XYZ file of C-alpha atoms in Angstrom:
347
model
C 5.719 -45.801 -25.694
C 6.915 -42.549 -27.263
C 3.365 -41.185 -27.185
C 3.119 -42.092 -23.503
C 6.369 -40.293 -22.749
C 5.237 -37.244 -24.682
C 1.941 -37.214 -22.815
C 3.765 -37.481 -19.485
C 6.087 -34.652 -20.495
C 3.117 -32.434 -21.401
C 1.471 -33.149 -18.064
C 4.680 -32.313 -16.198
C 5.101 -29.084 -18.169
C 1.507 -28.077 -17.462
C 2.041 -28.711 -13.749
C 5.151 -26.555 -13.759
C 3.215 -23.762 -15.471
C 0.358 -24.052 -13.000
C 2.660 -23.647 -10.022
C 4.968 -21.014 -11.553
C 4.845 -17.701 -9.732
C 4.775 -14.391 -11.631
C 8.022 -12.438 -11.439
C 8.201 -9.153 -9.571
C 9.139 -6.510 -12.112
C 9.922 -2.840 -12.125
C 6.340 -1.801 -11.412
C 6.731 -3.290 -7.924
C 9.648 -0.966 -7.062
C 9.330 2.448 -5.394
C 8.441 5.124 -7.940
C 7.463 8.758 -7.424
C 4.885 10.092 -6.936
C 2.507 8.171 -4.708
C 1.492 7.974 -1.086
C -0.449 5.724 1.252
C -1.290 5.290 4.927
C -1.283 2.113 7.001
C -3.015 1.143 10.216
C -0.708 0.293 13.139
C -1.687 -2.928 14.942
C -1.033 -4.784 18.164
C 1.964 -7.075 17.665
C 0.946 -9.690 20.237
C 0.918 -13.154 18.684
C 1.444 -11.873 15.127
C 3.892 -14.096 13.226
C 5.276 -13.882 9.696
C 3.910 -17.302 8.756
C 5.323 -19.774 6.266
C 6.884 -19.074 2.879
C 6.023 -21.111 -0.215
C 3.456 -21.325 -2.984
C -0.341 -21.450 -2.727
C -0.100 -20.020 0.790
C -3.013 -18.498 2.703
C -1.774 -15.896 5.186
C -4.704 -15.190 7.489
C -4.468 -11.944 9.460
C -8.198 -11.302 9.703
C -7.958 -10.987 13.503
C -5.440 -8.126 13.536
C -6.259 -5.578 16.249
C -5.687 -1.933 15.411
C -3.773 0.114 17.944
C -6.376 2.809 18.466
C -6.292 5.387 15.691
C -2.536 5.104 15.059
C -1.514 5.253 11.403
C 1.716 5.708 9.514
C 2.012 7.701 6.307
C 4.403 6.838 3.474
C 5.367 9.043 0.540
C 7.308 8.040 -2.575
C 8.904 11.191 -3.967
C 12.148 12.380 -5.574
C 15.222 14.272 -4.363
C 13.329 17.572 -4.293
C 11.785 16.428 -1.000
C 15.201 16.486 0.686
C 16.530 19.628 2.395
C 19.381 21.271 0.511
C 22.173 20.007 2.857
C 20.855 16.431 2.533
C 20.670 16.698 -1.279
C 24.345 17.642 -1.276
C 25.219 14.497 0.723
C 23.114 12.324 -1.608
C 23.745 13.821 -5.063
C 22.649 10.636 -6.894
C 19.262 10.341 -5.176
C 16.427 9.335 -7.529
C 13.654 7.962 -5.340
C 13.050 9.067 -1.756
C 10.759 6.973 0.466
C 9.548 8.751 3.596
C 8.029 6.024 5.781
C 6.760 7.438 9.062
C 9.942 8.897 10.628
C 12.482 7.091 8.386
C 13.675 8.488 5.070
C 15.336 6.012 2.669
C 17.183 7.246 -0.414
C 17.661 5.133 -3.574
C 19.252 5.331 -7.004
C 19.414 3.019 -10.030
C 22.629 1.285 -11.113
C 22.529 -1.163 -14.030
C 18.790 -1.764 -13.627
C 19.217 -2.379 -9.907
C 17.723 -0.279 -7.133
C 20.393 0.497 -4.575
C 20.252 2.173 -1.206
C 22.254 5.379 -0.858
C 21.430 5.806 2.823
C 18.726 6.488 5.340
C 17.838 9.115 7.923
C 15.849 8.922 11.168
C 15.236 11.671 13.758
C 18.455 10.661 15.595
C 20.538 8.744 13.031
C 21.912 9.153 9.533
C 23.660 6.457 7.496
C 25.567 6.890 4.253
C 26.377 3.747 2.297
C 29.931 3.534 0.942
C 31.098 4.197 -2.617
C 30.005 0.678 -3.653
C 26.391 0.594 -2.437
C 24.856 -2.810 -1.977
C 22.076 -4.125 -4.177
C 18.637 -3.583 -2.701
C 16.935 -5.534 -5.476
C 17.212 -5.807 -9.265
C 14.482 -4.616 -11.599
C 13.098 -8.167 -11.825
C 12.877 -10.708 -9.014
C 12.306 -14.404 -9.672
C 10.474 -16.502 -7.109
C 12.778 -18.247 -4.606
C 15.944 -16.718 -6.090
C 17.698 -15.088 -3.097
C 19.880 -12.007 -3.470
C 22.722 -11.279 -1.075
C 25.273 -8.494 -0.832
C 27.518 -6.780 1.708
C 28.157 -3.091 2.242
C 30.170 -0.570 4.193
C 29.511 3.017 5.123
C 29.325 5.503 7.956
C 26.678 6.307 10.503
C 26.010 9.318 12.725
C 24.255 8.229 15.915
C 24.202 9.188 19.618
C 23.923 5.520 20.681
C 25.801 4.350 22.651
C 28.210 7.281 22.171
C 27.750 10.310 19.900
C 29.724 10.843 16.713
C 30.458 9.243 13.346
C 31.116 5.490 13.199
C 32.227 3.180 10.413
C 29.740 0.400 9.692
C 29.750 -2.892 7.821
C 26.762 -5.007 7.038
C 24.926 -7.405 4.795
C 21.629 -7.437 2.973
C 19.514 -10.471 2.007
C 16.394 -10.252 -0.162
C 14.092 -12.997 -1.412
C 10.656 -13.304 -3.005
C 9.697 -16.313 -0.906
C 5.912 -16.610 -0.980
C 2.880 -16.391 -3.237
C -0.770 -16.838 -2.430
C -3.725 -15.234 -0.683
C -3.580 -12.555 2.012
C -6.529 -12.201 4.387
C -6.712 -8.821 6.163
C -9.454 -7.544 8.499
C -11.352 -5.688 5.769
C -10.456 -7.517 2.538
C -8.940 -10.673 1.046
C -6.332 -10.290 -1.699
C -5.283 -12.870 -4.275
C -2.080 -13.060 -6.333
C -0.037 -11.650 -3.483
C 3.744 -11.903 -3.313
C 5.626 -12.068 -0.040
C 9.182 -10.740 0.166
C 11.611 -11.030 3.053
C 14.682 -8.908 3.583
C 17.185 -9.372 6.386
C 19.840 -6.800 7.204
C 22.747 -6.950 9.610
C 24.920 -4.000 10.568
C 27.897 -3.667 12.929
C 29.460 -0.370 14.065
C 32.630 -0.058 16.133
C 32.411 2.325 19.109
C 34.446 3.193 22.196
C 32.813 2.931 25.600
C 35.134 4.299 28.275
C 38.473 2.538 27.923
C 37.244 -0.379 25.817
C 36.315 -1.057 22.227
C 32.766 -2.269 21.589
C 30.483 -3.149 18.679
C 26.852 -2.224 18.170
C 25.173 -5.005 16.176
C 21.740 -4.659 14.581
C 19.719 -7.433 12.972
C 16.474 -6.553 11.228
C 13.886 -8.445 9.210
C 11.160 -6.869 7.102
C 8.415 -9.076 5.663
C 6.205 -7.417 3.076
C 3.102 -8.571 1.213
C 2.063 -6.816 -2.003
C 0.153 -7.530 -5.187
C 2.431 -8.667 -7.997
C 1.412 -5.678 -10.134
C 1.762 -2.992 -7.481
C 4.567 -1.242 -5.615
C 2.328 -0.402 -2.660
C 2.560 -2.808 0.322
C -0.606 -4.351 1.721
C 0.910 -5.632 4.960
C 4.300 -5.189 6.670
C 5.919 -6.842 9.705
C 9.131 -5.127 10.862
C 11.342 -6.790 13.483
C 14.749 -5.685 14.770
C 17.223 -6.421 17.551
C 20.062 -4.195 18.793
C 22.844 -5.460 21.052
C 26.242 -4.134 22.207
C 29.233 -6.507 22.490
C 32.805 -6.067 23.670
C 35.878 -7.084 21.644
C 35.524 -10.670 22.954
C 31.934 -10.863 21.691
C 30.503 -10.727 25.227
C 27.217 -8.856 25.502
C 27.408 -5.524 27.339
C 23.895 -4.190 26.708
C 20.696 -5.636 25.298
C 19.299 -7.218 23.353
C 16.722 -4.501 22.710
C 13.932 -5.768 20.463
C 11.427 -3.807 18.371
C 8.464 -4.907 16.275
C 5.784 -3.140 14.253
C 2.788 -4.542 12.368
C 0.924 -2.449 9.787
C -1.703 -3.023 7.095
C -3.212 -0.884 4.366
C -6.917 -0.112 4.328
C -8.815 -1.761 1.458
C -9.750 0.500 -1.412
C -7.293 3.204 -0.416
C -5.972 5.270 -3.294
C -2.209 5.424 -3.660
C -1.352 8.256 -6.040
C -1.189 11.807 -4.695
C -3.012 12.956 -7.824
C -5.648 10.219 -7.695
C -9.304 10.922 -7.066
C -10.634 8.786 -4.158
C -13.616 7.832 -6.320
C -11.285 5.845 -8.607
C -10.764 2.864 -6.291
C -12.482 -0.282 -7.549
C -13.352 -3.360 -5.484
C -15.114 -6.680 -5.969
C -16.785 -8.039 -2.832
C -17.151 -10.360 -1.139
C -13.738 -11.843 -1.789
C -13.460 -14.744 -1.796
C -16.947 -15.192 -3.253
C -18.896 -17.263 -0.751
C -22.382 -16.997 -2.259
C -24.043 -16.707 -5.664
C -22.988 -13.154 -6.513
C -20.193 -10.603 -6.191
C -20.582 -6.840 -6.560
C -18.287 -4.387 -8.348
C -18.079 -1.273 -6.175
C -16.481 2.088 -6.940
C -17.876 2.644 -10.455
C -18.154 6.299 -11.445
C -20.448 5.859 -14.460
C -22.401 3.049 -16.062
C -19.679 0.962 -17.717
C -19.667 0.381 -21.461
C -18.669 -3.239 -21.001
C -17.744 -5.759 -18.279
C -15.625 -8.819 -18.998
C -14.623 -11.612 -16.603
C -11.474 -13.582 -17.440
C -9.799 -16.527 -15.739
C -6.107 -16.965 -14.896
C -5.183 -18.016 -18.446
C -7.012 -15.114 -20.097
C -10.156 -16.911 -21.239
C -13.333 -14.838 -21.212
C -16.038 -16.276 -18.945
C -19.730 -15.605 -19.489
C -21.411 -14.243 -16.338
C -24.821 -12.524 -16.094
C -24.666 -8.985 -14.609
C -27.292 -6.860 -12.879
C -27.265 -3.136 -12.032
C -27.917 -2.442 -8.316
C -27.676 0.613 -6.069
C -24.387 -0.723 -4.670
C -22.834 -1.344 -8.095
C -22.802 -4.056 -10.744
C -23.717 -7.518 -9.428
C -22.100 -10.522 -11.177
C -23.633 -13.984 -11.030
C -20.768 -16.396 -10.206
C -22.746 -19.591 -9.577
C -21.402 -21.278 -12.717
C -17.765 -20.379 -12.076
C -15.271 -23.042 -11.036
C -13.132 -22.432 -7.966
C -10.172 -20.203 -8.757
C -9.030 -16.601 -9.333
C -10.729 -14.210 -11.760
C -10.200 -10.685 -13.040
C -12.956 -8.240 -13.928
C -12.217 -5.803 -16.783
C -14.440 -2.714 -16.725
C -14.518 -0.259 -19.635
C -15.632 3.219 -18.524
C -15.598 5.556 -21.500
C -12.081 5.304 -22.939
C -10.508 3.896 -19.747
C -10.053 0.266 -18.702
C -10.171 -0.548 -14.976
C -9.575 -3.912 -13.313
C -10.271 -5.727 -10.055
C -9.726 -9.336 -8.936
C -11.691 -11.832 -6.892
C -11.596 -15.514 -6.017
C -14.211 -18.230 -5.687
């Protein structure tokens, strides 16, 4: 009986391990200096999909909006003009995403927002800035905080306004992300929801501008560079009796990052490494992006075991025979000279 119970306990523990999701750690936070561009897509019919484990988020049919792209730079406070640096003296990381500049600092191992700037608006968070996210995020462990501050905006009336708001952040999904030009495994999905209310005066009456926004982001669990982002927001103006005066005005953007794109401003484009096709649908996959003939190639499974796979040199790269592999996720370790490079694929 005791042996049976012990066996059952071991099975349960192994199941828990199999379904455990890797934590998001500091390497997934903004850090200078890197940059990336993302394709802007048609938003029609694009939904955030379901949270949870072992998810497959399929966005293979995304339609690009012409040649539109957005460019994002992670930098430090030196990127800010002198007057802005004076208003944000504690700035550590500055994220310039298209036309929005967000300014962060670290407090007790937590990244916190100091404020943000757009072409028409500037917000400064109060003396007790709210937590954006700690240096480690556990799956399905929501974080919530409230904040206050001030905002300079011409809408609906110009001038400075006091604001209050709340911030919600959760690592709510883990699985596979299918984009038009590549399929990624071991992808984490995070969702953040922000609300903000500013008191204004319109003619003789008091009113409140209320903003609700949701940002859903997919990224690899070892990277701070997003693969796919859906931004949604609603703005509405209410009177003191909570009756709508204007709106709601809704906005939505959908963006994805091109496969194989380098992310560091100092990185050589020839350094990107891919394994295709992914997922592997035939007998072989090919490692592309090698600069020199590698000294060694190793394939490991999700628990770190080395798997024996025949390899062949081709004009396109190194071809790996995957016919004997079981279904699952694998990592390729490539030793080029003194440097180790990695890429993942699934079968």
